[in-house]
GROMACS .gro file of C-alpha atoms in nm:
model
  412
    1UNK     CA    1   0.380   2.110  -1.433
    2UNK     CA    2   0.435   1.793  -1.637
    3UNK     CA    3   0.435   1.513  -1.381
    4UNK     CA    4   0.517   1.150  -1.453
    5UNK     CA    5   0.388   0.883  -1.215
    6UNK     CA    6   0.614   0.579  -1.260
    7UNK     CA    7   0.474   0.253  -1.124
    8UNK     CA    8   0.524  -0.121  -1.173
    9UNK     CA    9   0.147  -0.178  -1.187
   10UNK     CA   10  -0.171   0.021  -1.240
   11UNK     CA   11  -0.543  -0.031  -1.288
   12UNK     CA   12  -0.716  -0.274  -1.319
   13UNK     CA   13  -0.486  -0.413  -1.046
   14UNK     CA   14  -0.646  -0.346  -0.709
   15UNK     CA   15  -0.409  -0.252  -0.427
   16UNK     CA   16  -0.312   0.046  -0.215
   17UNK     CA   17  -0.037   0.164  -0.449
   18UNK     CA   18  -0.255   0.174  -0.760
   19UNK     CA   19  -0.520   0.357  -0.559
   20UNK     CA   20  -0.272   0.621  -0.441
   21UNK     CA   21  -0.135   0.669  -0.793
   22UNK     CA   22  -0.489   0.705  -0.926
   23UNK     CA   23  -0.578   0.960  -0.657
   24UNK     CA   24  -0.263   1.160  -0.727
   25UNK     CA   25  -0.340   1.160  -1.099
   26UNK     CA   26  -0.701   1.265  -1.046
   27UNK     CA   27  -0.626   1.545  -0.800
   28UNK     CA   28  -0.318   1.683  -0.974
   29UNK     CA   29  -0.501   1.689  -1.307
   30UNK     CA   30  -0.789   1.878  -1.143
   31UNK     CA   31  -0.536   2.138  -1.026
   32UNK     CA   32  -0.426   2.194  -1.386
   33UNK     CA   33  -0.114   1.977  -1.400
   34UNK     CA   34  -0.036   1.745  -1.692
   35UNK     CA   35  -0.006   1.397  -1.539
   36UNK     CA   36   0.110   1.082  -1.719
   37UNK     CA   37   0.124   0.734  -1.565
   38UNK     CA   38   0.412   0.517  -1.690
   39UNK     CA   39   0.363   0.149  -1.616
   40UNK     CA   40   0.413  -0.207  -1.741
   41UNK     CA   41   0.188  -0.482  -1.870
   42UNK     CA   42  -0.139  -0.522  -2.054
   43UNK     CA   43  -0.398  -0.245  -2.094
   44UNK     CA   44  -0.705  -0.235  -1.873
   45UNK     CA   45  -0.968  -0.462  -2.042
   46UNK     CA   46  -1.223  -0.188  -1.974
   47UNK     CA   47  -1.003   0.056  -2.165
   48UNK     CA   48  -0.717   0.266  -2.036
   49UNK     CA   49  -0.795   0.617  -1.919
   50UNK     CA   50  -0.619   0.907  -2.087
   51UNK     CA   51  -0.262   0.970  -1.981
   52UNK     CA   52  -0.152   0.608  -1.927
   53UNK     CA   53   0.152   0.482  -2.120
   54UNK     CA   54   0.227   0.110  -2.091
   55UNK     CA   55   0.536  -0.086  -2.187
   56UNK     CA   56   0.573  -0.464  -2.225
   57UNK     CA   57   0.629  -0.672  -1.914
   58UNK     CA   58   0.619  -1.033  -1.798
   59UNK     CA   59   0.340  -1.102  -1.546
   60UNK     CA   60   0.464  -1.210  -1.204
   61UNK     CA   61   0.211  -1.482  -1.124
   62UNK     CA   62  -0.118  -1.352  -0.987
   63UNK     CA   63   0.033  -1.051  -0.813
   64UNK     CA   64  -0.073  -0.797  -1.075
   65UNK     CA   65   0.290  -0.688  -1.110
   66UNK     CA   66   0.501  -0.714  -1.424
   67UNK     CA   67   0.870  -0.769  -1.478
   68UNK     CA   68   1.019  -0.527  -1.729
   69UNK     CA   69   1.351  -0.348  -1.769
   70UNK     CA   70   1.295  -0.134  -2.077
   71UNK     CA   71   1.028   0.115  -2.180
   72UNK     CA   72   0.903   0.131  -2.536
   73UNK     CA   73   0.998   0.429  -2.753
   74UNK     CA   74   0.683   0.631  -2.686
   75UNK     CA   75   0.732   0.599  -2.311
   76UNK     CA   76   1.099   0.696  -2.338
   77UNK     CA   77   1.011   1.007  -2.538
   78UNK     CA   78   0.732   1.108  -2.300
   79UNK     CA   79   0.955   1.057  -1.995
   80UNK     CA   80   1.208   1.301  -2.134
   81UNK     CA   81   0.937   1.568  -2.151
   82UNK     CA   82   0.847   1.551  -1.781
   83UNK     CA   83   0.931   1.823  -1.528
   84UNK     CA   84   0.937   1.574  -1.242
   85UNK     CA   85   0.907   1.196  -1.207
   86UNK     CA   86   0.735   1.042  -0.905
   87UNK     CA   87   0.817   0.671  -0.864
   88UNK     CA   88   0.606   0.433  -0.658
   89UNK     CA   89   0.808   0.109  -0.662
   90UNK     CA   90   1.171   0.040  -0.584
   91UNK     CA   91   1.206  -0.218  -0.861
   92UNK     CA   92   1.083  -0.164  -1.219
   93UNK     CA   93   1.021   0.202  -1.141
   94UNK     CA   94   1.310   0.398  -0.991
   95UNK     CA   95   1.580   0.272  -1.225
   96UNK     CA   96   1.364   0.312  -1.537
   97UNK     CA   97   1.290   0.672  -1.438
   98UNK     CA   98   1.660   0.728  -1.377
   99UNK     CA   99   1.757   0.570  -1.707
  100UNK     CA  100   1.520   0.762  -1.932
  101UNK     CA  101   1.429   1.077  -1.740
  102UNK     CA  102   1.598   1.416  -1.756
  103UNK     CA  103   1.444   1.574  -1.448
  104UNK     CA  104   1.431   1.532  -1.069
  105UNK     CA  105   1.307   1.200  -0.930
  106UNK     CA  106   1.087   1.163  -0.621
  107UNK     CA  107   1.025   0.815  -0.482
  108UNK     CA  108   0.748   0.712  -0.241
  109UNK     CA  109   0.825   0.391  -0.051
  110UNK     CA  110   0.488   0.221  -0.004
  111UNK     CA  111   0.614  -0.121   0.106
  112UNK     CA  112   0.806  -0.286   0.389
  113UNK     CA  113   1.046  -0.453   0.147
  114UNK     CA  114   1.245  -0.597   0.435
  115UNK     CA  115   0.942  -0.798   0.552
  116UNK     CA  116   0.818  -0.893   0.204
  117UNK     CA  117   1.161  -1.017   0.091
  118UNK     CA  118   1.179  -1.251   0.388
  119UNK     CA  119   0.822  -1.374   0.337
  120UNK     CA  120   0.823  -1.425  -0.040
  121UNK     CA  121   1.170  -1.564  -0.109
  122UNK     CA  122   1.333  -1.888   0.013
  123UNK     CA  123   1.582  -1.688   0.217
  124UNK     CA  124   1.630  -1.661   0.593
  125UNK     CA  125   1.524  -1.317   0.718
  126UNK     CA  126   1.884  -1.236   0.809
  127UNK     CA  127   1.997  -1.297   0.450
  128UNK     CA  128   1.702  -1.102   0.310
  129UNK     CA  129   1.792  -0.809   0.537
  130UNK     CA  130   2.152  -0.817   0.415
  131UNK     CA  131   2.035  -0.799   0.053
  132UNK     CA  132   1.800  -0.510   0.130
  133UNK     CA  133   2.085  -0.323   0.299
  134UNK     CA  134   2.251  -0.326  -0.042
  135UNK     CA  135   1.949  -0.270  -0.268
  136UNK     CA  136   1.754  -0.011  -0.071
  137UNK     CA  137   2.036   0.249  -0.050
  138UNK     CA  138   2.165   0.169  -0.398
  139UNK     CA  139   1.835   0.232  -0.575
  140UNK     CA  140   1.720   0.525  -0.363
  141UNK     CA  141   2.053   0.692  -0.441
  142UNK     CA  142   1.914   0.733  -0.794
  143UNK     CA  143   1.642   0.965  -0.658
  144UNK     CA  144   1.658   1.323  -0.538
  145UNK     CA  145   1.429   1.271  -0.239
  146UNK     CA  146   1.235   0.985  -0.080
  147UNK     CA  147   0.883   1.006   0.065
  148UNK     CA  148   0.788   0.782   0.358
  149UNK     CA  149   0.414   0.766   0.438
  150UNK     CA  150   0.497   0.724   0.809
  151UNK     CA  151   0.773   0.823   1.048
  152UNK     CA  152   0.827   0.459   1.141
  153UNK     CA  153   0.901   0.368   0.779
  154UNK     CA  154   1.142   0.661   0.756
  155UNK     CA  155   1.328   0.515   1.053
  156UNK     CA  156   1.328   0.165   0.901
  157UNK     CA  157   1.474   0.293   0.573
  158UNK     CA  158   1.739   0.492   0.757
  159UNK     CA  159   1.832   0.180   0.955
  160UNK     CA  160   1.881  -0.005   0.624
  161UNK     CA  161   2.125   0.262   0.506
  162UNK     CA  162   1.908   0.485   0.284
  163UNK     CA  163   2.113   0.801   0.237
  164UNK     CA  164   1.878   1.031   0.046
  165UNK     CA  165   1.666   1.290   0.231
  166UNK     CA  166   1.341   1.131   0.353
  167UNK     CA  167   1.025   1.342   0.383
  168UNK     CA  168   0.725   1.208   0.576
  169UNK     CA  169   0.400   1.268   0.385
  170UNK     CA  170   0.106   1.054   0.498
  171UNK     CA  171  -0.121   0.875   0.253
  172UNK     CA  172  -0.455   1.042   0.191
  173UNK     CA  173  -0.807   0.929   0.105
  174UNK     CA  174  -1.127   1.084  -0.029
  175UNK     CA  175  -1.285   1.160   0.306
  176UNK     CA  176  -1.622   1.273   0.167
  177UNK     CA  177  -1.674   0.943  -0.017
  178UNK     CA  178  -1.643   0.746   0.307
  179UNK     CA  179  -1.822   0.991   0.534
  180UNK     CA  180  -2.125   1.001   0.306
  181UNK     CA  181  -2.141   0.675   0.106
  182UNK     CA  182  -2.356   0.697  -0.209
  183UNK     CA  183  -2.571   0.390  -0.131
  184UNK     CA  184  -2.508   0.272   0.225
  185UNK     CA  185  -2.588  -0.094   0.283
  186UNK     CA  186  -2.756  -0.252   0.584
  187UNK     CA  187  -2.700  -0.594   0.740
  188UNK     CA  188  -3.014  -0.733   0.580
  189UNK     CA  189  -2.897  -0.616   0.236
  190UNK     CA  190  -2.598  -0.848   0.275
  191UNK     CA  191  -2.790  -1.134   0.433
  192UNK     CA  192  -2.617  -1.087   0.769
  193UNK     CA  193  -2.782  -1.164   1.104
  194UNK     CA  194  -2.873  -0.896   1.356
  195UNK     CA  195  -2.542  -0.892   1.542
  196UNK     CA  196  -2.210  -0.704   1.538
  197UNK     CA  197  -2.051  -0.691   1.192
  198UNK     CA  198  -1.672  -0.688   1.168
  199UNK     CA  199  -1.511  -0.603   0.836
  200UNK     CA  200  -1.172  -0.653   0.673
  201UNK     CA  201  -1.077  -0.497   0.339
  202UNK     CA  202  -0.760  -0.600   0.161
  203UNK     CA  203  -0.573  -0.848  -0.054
  204UNK     CA  204  -0.614  -1.209   0.051
  205UNK     CA  205  -0.245  -1.286   0.068
  206UNK     CA  206   0.004  -1.417   0.321
  207UNK     CA  207   0.134  -1.077   0.431
  208UNK     CA  208  -0.214  -0.976   0.554
  209UNK     CA  209  -0.210  -1.252   0.818
  210UNK     CA  210  -0.578  -1.335   0.762
  211UNK     CA  211  -0.545  -1.689   0.899
  212UNK     CA  212  -0.470  -1.536   1.238
  213UNK     CA  213  -0.763  -1.300   1.197
  214UNK     CA  214  -0.998  -1.595   1.140
  215UNK     CA  215  -0.869  -1.782   1.445
  216UNK     CA  216  -0.904  -1.475   1.665
  217UNK     CA  217  -1.255  -1.407   1.535
  218UNK     CA  218  -1.354  -1.765   1.618
  219UNK     CA  219  -1.244  -1.709   1.978
  220UNK     CA  220  -1.410  -1.367   2.005
  221UNK     CA  221  -1.735  -1.498   1.861
  222UNK     CA  222  -1.781  -1.724   2.163
  223UNK     CA  223  -1.886  -1.412   2.355
  224UNK     CA  224  -2.108  -1.286   2.072
  225UNK     CA  225  -2.246  -1.579   1.867
  226UNK     CA  226  -2.447  -1.355   1.633
  227UNK     CA  227  -2.134  -1.168   1.515
  228UNK     CA  228  -2.031  -1.179   1.147
  229UNK     CA  229  -1.702  -1.114   0.970
  230UNK     CA  230  -1.725  -0.961   0.623
  231UNK     CA  231  -1.408  -1.001   0.413
  232UNK     CA  232  -1.378  -0.778   0.107
  233UNK     CA  233  -1.103  -0.851  -0.142
  234UNK     CA  234  -0.948  -1.136  -0.335
  235UNK     CA  235  -0.610  -1.294  -0.376
  236UNK     CA  236  -0.408  -1.616  -0.389
  237UNK     CA  237  -0.511  -1.730  -0.040
  238UNK     CA  238  -0.888  -1.708  -0.088
  239UNK     CA  239  -0.957  -2.081  -0.132
  240UNK     CA  240  -0.723  -2.166   0.157
  241UNK     CA  241  -0.892  -1.911   0.384
  242UNK     CA  242  -1.238  -2.038   0.295
  243UNK     CA  243  -1.124  -2.387   0.393
  244UNK     CA  244  -0.983  -2.252   0.720
  245UNK     CA  245  -1.312  -2.079   0.797
  246UNK     CA  246  -1.490  -2.409   0.733
  247UNK     CA  247  -1.254  -2.596   0.965
  248UNK     CA  248  -1.314  -2.337   1.238
  249UNK     CA  249  -1.689  -2.378   1.209
  250UNK     CA  250  -1.732  -2.028   1.068
  251UNK     CA  251  -1.905  -2.105   0.738
  252UNK     CA  252  -2.219  -1.915   0.840
  253UNK     CA  253  -2.029  -1.636   1.017
  254UNK     CA  254  -1.757  -1.540   0.767
  255UNK     CA  255  -1.866  -1.392   0.436
  256UNK     CA  256  -1.616  -1.362   0.149
  257UNK     CA  257  -1.749  -1.083  -0.072
  258UNK     CA  258  -1.465  -1.094  -0.327
  259UNK     CA  259  -1.345  -0.788  -0.515
  260UNK     CA  260  -1.576  -0.489  -0.484
  261UNK     CA  261  -1.544  -0.176  -0.704
  262UNK     CA  262  -1.361   0.088  -0.505
  263UNK     CA  263  -1.646   0.339  -0.525
  264UNK     CA  264  -1.878   0.082  -0.362
  265UNK     CA  265  -1.655  -0.002  -0.064
  266UNK     CA  266  -1.794   0.287   0.147
  267UNK     CA  267  -2.139   0.131   0.107
  268UNK     CA  268  -2.014  -0.193   0.263
  269UNK     CA  269  -1.831  -0.013   0.543
  270UNK     CA  270  -2.163   0.150   0.630
  271UNK     CA  271  -2.302  -0.194   0.719
  272UNK     CA  272  -2.017  -0.270   0.963
  273UNK     CA  273  -1.958  -0.192   1.330
  274UNK     CA  274  -1.580  -0.219   1.345
  275UNK     CA  275  -1.278  -0.274   1.120
  276UNK     CA  276  -1.034  -0.555   1.201
  277UNK     CA  277  -0.692  -0.655   1.069
  278UNK     CA  278  -0.408  -0.881   1.183
  279UNK     CA  279  -0.151  -0.746   0.936
  280UNK     CA  280   0.188  -0.643   1.074
  281UNK     CA  281   0.344  -0.529   0.745
  282UNK     CA  282   0.146  -0.209   0.685
  283UNK     CA  283   0.327   0.115   0.608
  284UNK     CA  284   0.032   0.356   0.637
  285UNK     CA  285  -0.274   0.153   0.542
  286UNK     CA  286  -0.536   0.320   0.326
  287UNK     CA  287  -0.800   0.065   0.429
  288UNK     CA  288  -0.760   0.158   0.795
  289UNK     CA  289  -0.787   0.530   0.717
  290UNK     CA  290  -1.093   0.468   0.499
  291UNK     CA  291  -1.261   0.271   0.778
  292UNK     CA  292  -1.189   0.553   1.023
  293UNK     CA  293  -1.333   0.807   0.778
  294UNK     CA  294  -1.645   0.589   0.765
  295UNK     CA  295  -1.675   0.618   1.143
  296UNK     CA  296  -1.553   0.269   1.236
  297UNK     CA  297  -1.327   0.193   1.532
  298UNK     CA  298  -1.027  -0.025   1.447
  299UNK     CA  299  -0.905  -0.342   1.620
  300UNK     CA  300  -0.554  -0.424   1.505
  301UNK     CA  301  -0.198  -0.517   1.594
  302UNK     CA  302   0.010  -0.219   1.704
  303UNK     CA  303   0.252  -0.253   1.413
  304UNK     CA  304   0.439   0.069   1.327
  305UNK     CA  305   0.220   0.198   1.040
  306UNK     CA  306  -0.107   0.128   1.221
  307UNK     CA  307   0.012   0.258   1.559
  308UNK     CA  308   0.079   0.596   1.396
  309UNK     CA  309  -0.277   0.605   1.261
  310UNK     CA  310  -0.494   0.459   1.538
  311UNK     CA  311  -0.480   0.576   1.901
  312UNK     CA  312  -0.556   0.276   2.119
  313UNK     CA  313  -0.841   0.344   2.358
  314UNK     CA  314  -0.953   0.646   2.155
  315UNK     CA  315  -1.010   0.552   1.789
  316UNK     CA  316  -0.977   0.178   1.836
  317UNK     CA  317  -0.805  -0.097   2.031
  318UNK     CA  318  -0.450  -0.207   1.950
  319UNK     CA  319  -0.264  -0.508   2.081
  320UNK     CA  320   0.104  -0.592   2.082
  321UNK     CA  321   0.031  -0.955   1.994
  322UNK     CA  322  -0.211  -1.081   1.732
  323UNK     CA  323  -0.264  -1.417   1.902
  324UNK     CA  324  -0.495  -1.361   2.196
  325UNK     CA  325  -0.488  -0.983   2.187
  326UNK     CA  326  -0.706  -0.942   1.880
  327UNK     CA  327  -0.976  -1.168   2.021
  328UNK     CA  328  -0.990  -0.958   2.338
  329UNK     CA  329  -1.017  -0.636   2.136
  330UNK     CA  330  -1.291  -0.778   1.914
  331UNK     CA  331  -1.489  -0.911   2.211
  332UNK     CA  332  -1.461  -0.584   2.401
  333UNK     CA  333  -1.612  -0.380   2.120
  334UNK     CA  334  -1.863  -0.643   2.007
  335UNK     CA  335  -2.015  -0.641   2.356
  336UNK     CA  336  -2.016  -0.262   2.406
  337UNK     CA  337  -2.217  -0.075   2.142
  338UNK     CA  338  -2.175   0.261   2.314
  339UNK     CA  339  -1.795   0.226   2.322
  340UNK     CA  340  -1.802   0.131   1.952
  341UNK     CA  341  -1.998   0.445   1.869
  342UNK     CA  342  -1.776   0.668   2.080
  343UNK     CA  343  -1.456   0.531   1.929
  344UNK     CA  344  -1.610   0.548   1.582
  345UNK     CA  345  -1.676   0.920   1.625
  346UNK     CA  346  -1.319   0.973   1.744
  347UNK     CA  347  -1.185   0.771   1.450
  348UNK     CA  348  -1.381   0.979   1.201
  349UNK     CA  349  -1.253   1.301   1.356
  350UNK     CA  350  -0.893   1.171   1.354
  351UNK     CA  351  -0.921   1.082   0.984
  352UNK     CA  352  -0.944   1.452   0.891
  353UNK     CA  353  -0.566   1.483   0.880
  354UNK     CA  354  -0.550   1.219   0.606
  355UNK     CA  355  -0.746   1.416   0.347
  356UNK     CA  356  -0.605   1.342  -0.001
  357UNK     CA  357  -0.608   1.713  -0.089
  358UNK     CA  358  -0.374   1.783   0.203
  359UNK     CA  359  -0.145   1.502   0.090
  360UNK     CA  360  -0.138   1.638  -0.266
  361UNK     CA  361  -0.063   1.994  -0.150
  362UNK     CA  362   0.230   1.876   0.060
  363UNK     CA  363   0.359   1.665  -0.229
  364UNK     CA  364   0.338   1.961  -0.468
  365UNK     CA  365   0.538   2.173  -0.223
  366UNK     CA  366   0.802   1.899  -0.218
  367UNK     CA  367   0.805   1.888  -0.600
  368UNK     CA  368   0.873   2.263  -0.608
  369UNK     CA  369   1.154   2.236  -0.353
  370UNK     CA  370   1.318   1.946  -0.536
  371UNK     CA  371   1.295   2.117  -0.876
  372UNK     CA  372   1.450   2.433  -0.732
  373UNK     CA  373   1.739   2.243  -0.578
  374UNK     CA  374   1.786   2.033  -0.890
  375UNK     CA  375   1.817   2.335  -1.118
  376UNK     CA  376   2.030   2.532  -0.873
  377UNK     CA  377   2.276   2.248  -0.835
  378UNK     CA  378   2.216   1.967  -1.085
  379UNK     CA  379   2.310   1.629  -0.946
  380UNK     CA  380   2.594   1.459  -1.128
  381UNK     CA  381   2.463   1.117  -1.220
  382UNK     CA  382   2.685   0.818  -1.278
  383UNK     CA  383   2.533   0.614  -1.557
  384UNK     CA  384   2.443   0.263  -1.446
  385UNK     CA  385   2.381  -0.057  -1.633
  386UNK     CA  386   2.007  -0.123  -1.646
  387UNK     CA  387   2.078  -0.494  -1.615
  388UNK     CA  388   2.169  -0.436  -1.250
  389UNK     CA  389   1.803  -0.498  -1.166
  390UNK     CA  390   1.817  -0.844  -1.322
  391UNK     CA  391   2.121  -0.924  -1.111
  392UNK     CA  392   1.949  -0.793  -0.798
  393UNK     CA  393   1.637  -1.001  -0.857
  394UNK     CA  394   1.857  -1.303  -0.917
  395UNK     CA  395   2.031  -1.241  -0.586
  396UNK     CA  396   1.699  -1.261  -0.405
  397UNK     CA  397   1.649  -1.619  -0.522
  398UNK     CA  398   2.009  -1.733  -0.567
  399UNK     CA  399   2.243  -1.536  -0.338
  400UNK     CA  400   2.590  -1.502  -0.486
  401UNK     CA  401   2.922  -1.403  -0.327
  402UNK     CA  402   2.968  -1.024  -0.301
  403UNK     CA  403   3.136  -0.844  -0.589
  404UNK     CA  404   3.499  -0.741  -0.569
  405UNK     CA  405   3.537  -0.371  -0.502
  406UNK     CA  406   3.716  -0.323  -0.830
  407UNK     CA  407   3.421  -0.425  -1.049
  408UNK     CA  408   3.234  -0.147  -1.228
  409UNK     CA  409   2.905  -0.096  -1.407
  410UNK     CA  410   2.959   0.117  -1.714
  411UNK     CA  411   2.730   0.203  -2.000
  412UNK     CA  412   2.365   0.302  -2.004
   0.00000   0.00000   0.00000
C-alpha cells in the first residue's frame, strides 16, 4: 500500500507527534508498505531520511512548526499517487491532503486544540471554544475517518461537533527499547545523590505546567531532602524554569538535562525511581507510556488522557488537583521503596497493551476498511478554497463577525 503521512512538522523537531509519525513510517515500511512523509519547512541538518518530501513554510517561532498553504509540485504529484493519506495535524495537514490527494483521508487528532487555543491566543476560553466548534467539525469533514488516541478525546471532539466517524486507537511505543535500555545509567553516572530520583520528560512549554511541578516537588522534598528531579527536554520556558528552581532553593536538586536523543531516553529512565508530570492537556502521552514500559510508577494529575493510561493505586498515584495533590503523591512514593517497586512492576505489565506493533496493526485494519468504503461509495467532495485556513488562523487572533449564510467558497 502507498501510504502518505501528512504532518505540519517532522524530524529534527522533537515532540510526540513527530515520534508517532516516525514510528508509523518505520513499522509500516518494515511490513512492506511504501510510506512517504509530506511535511513543511527546512530539511533535517543531519540529512533527511528516504521518503520525506518537504515544501516551503514559514517557521512559527521556536515551536518547530511551519505555516504553509501550498505544496510544491513534487509533493503534489506524489500525493496523487498515494492509496491512503494519514494526516496528523488539523491545520497545515488535513486541508492540504484534501486539496491535492485523490484517495481516502484518515486523520489522527493528537492535540487538545480546545485547550491550546485558549492558552496560546489572546482570547477568552469561551471565545476560543466557539471558534473550535466551527473549525474542528469543518476540517474533519474533509476526512473519511478520525482517529482519537483515547476515548476521552473522542468524547471531547464529539462535544465540539465533529461529525465524522471516530475510531479509538491508542498511541504505541517500542516496548523492548524501554524494558531493556541499551546502556542504562545509574545515579552516580548523572552526578545525582543517593536518594529518590524523579524524572520528567517533555517539552519545556507552558502547556506542560512545569512551574507547578517544581513547586510541588519543593514541598515533597521536605520529607525526602536527598530527592532529585531530572528534567529531560527543552523549550521556550527553560530559562524561566531554571530561575524558578533557583528561587525555590532547588538549584542542587533539579537537573535540567536538555534535549536527549530519543534512543538514549530509556537509559535515563533507568536511573529514575518514578515519573512525574503536572500536565493537564495530554491526549495519550507517549512519555507516560514509555516510563511505564521502563518500570516506573507515575505520579500525575488525573486529566483524561493520563487517567485512561495510569490506574491510581496500581500503576501510579493520580490526583484531581495539581496543587497539593502532586506533592502528596511524590512524598508517598519517595518514602516507600517497596510500593514504588510494586507499582513499577504493575506499570510495566500495563504498558503491554501500548505496543507500537499492535497500534500499527489496528491502523492498517482501519486503512483497509476506509479504502473499501471509499471505493464502494466514493464521497462527493465539495471543492473548498485553500485560503480558508488563512482566514481561520486570522480569526484566532482577530475574531470577526460570523459570515452570512449566503456566502460561498468556490474554486480550488
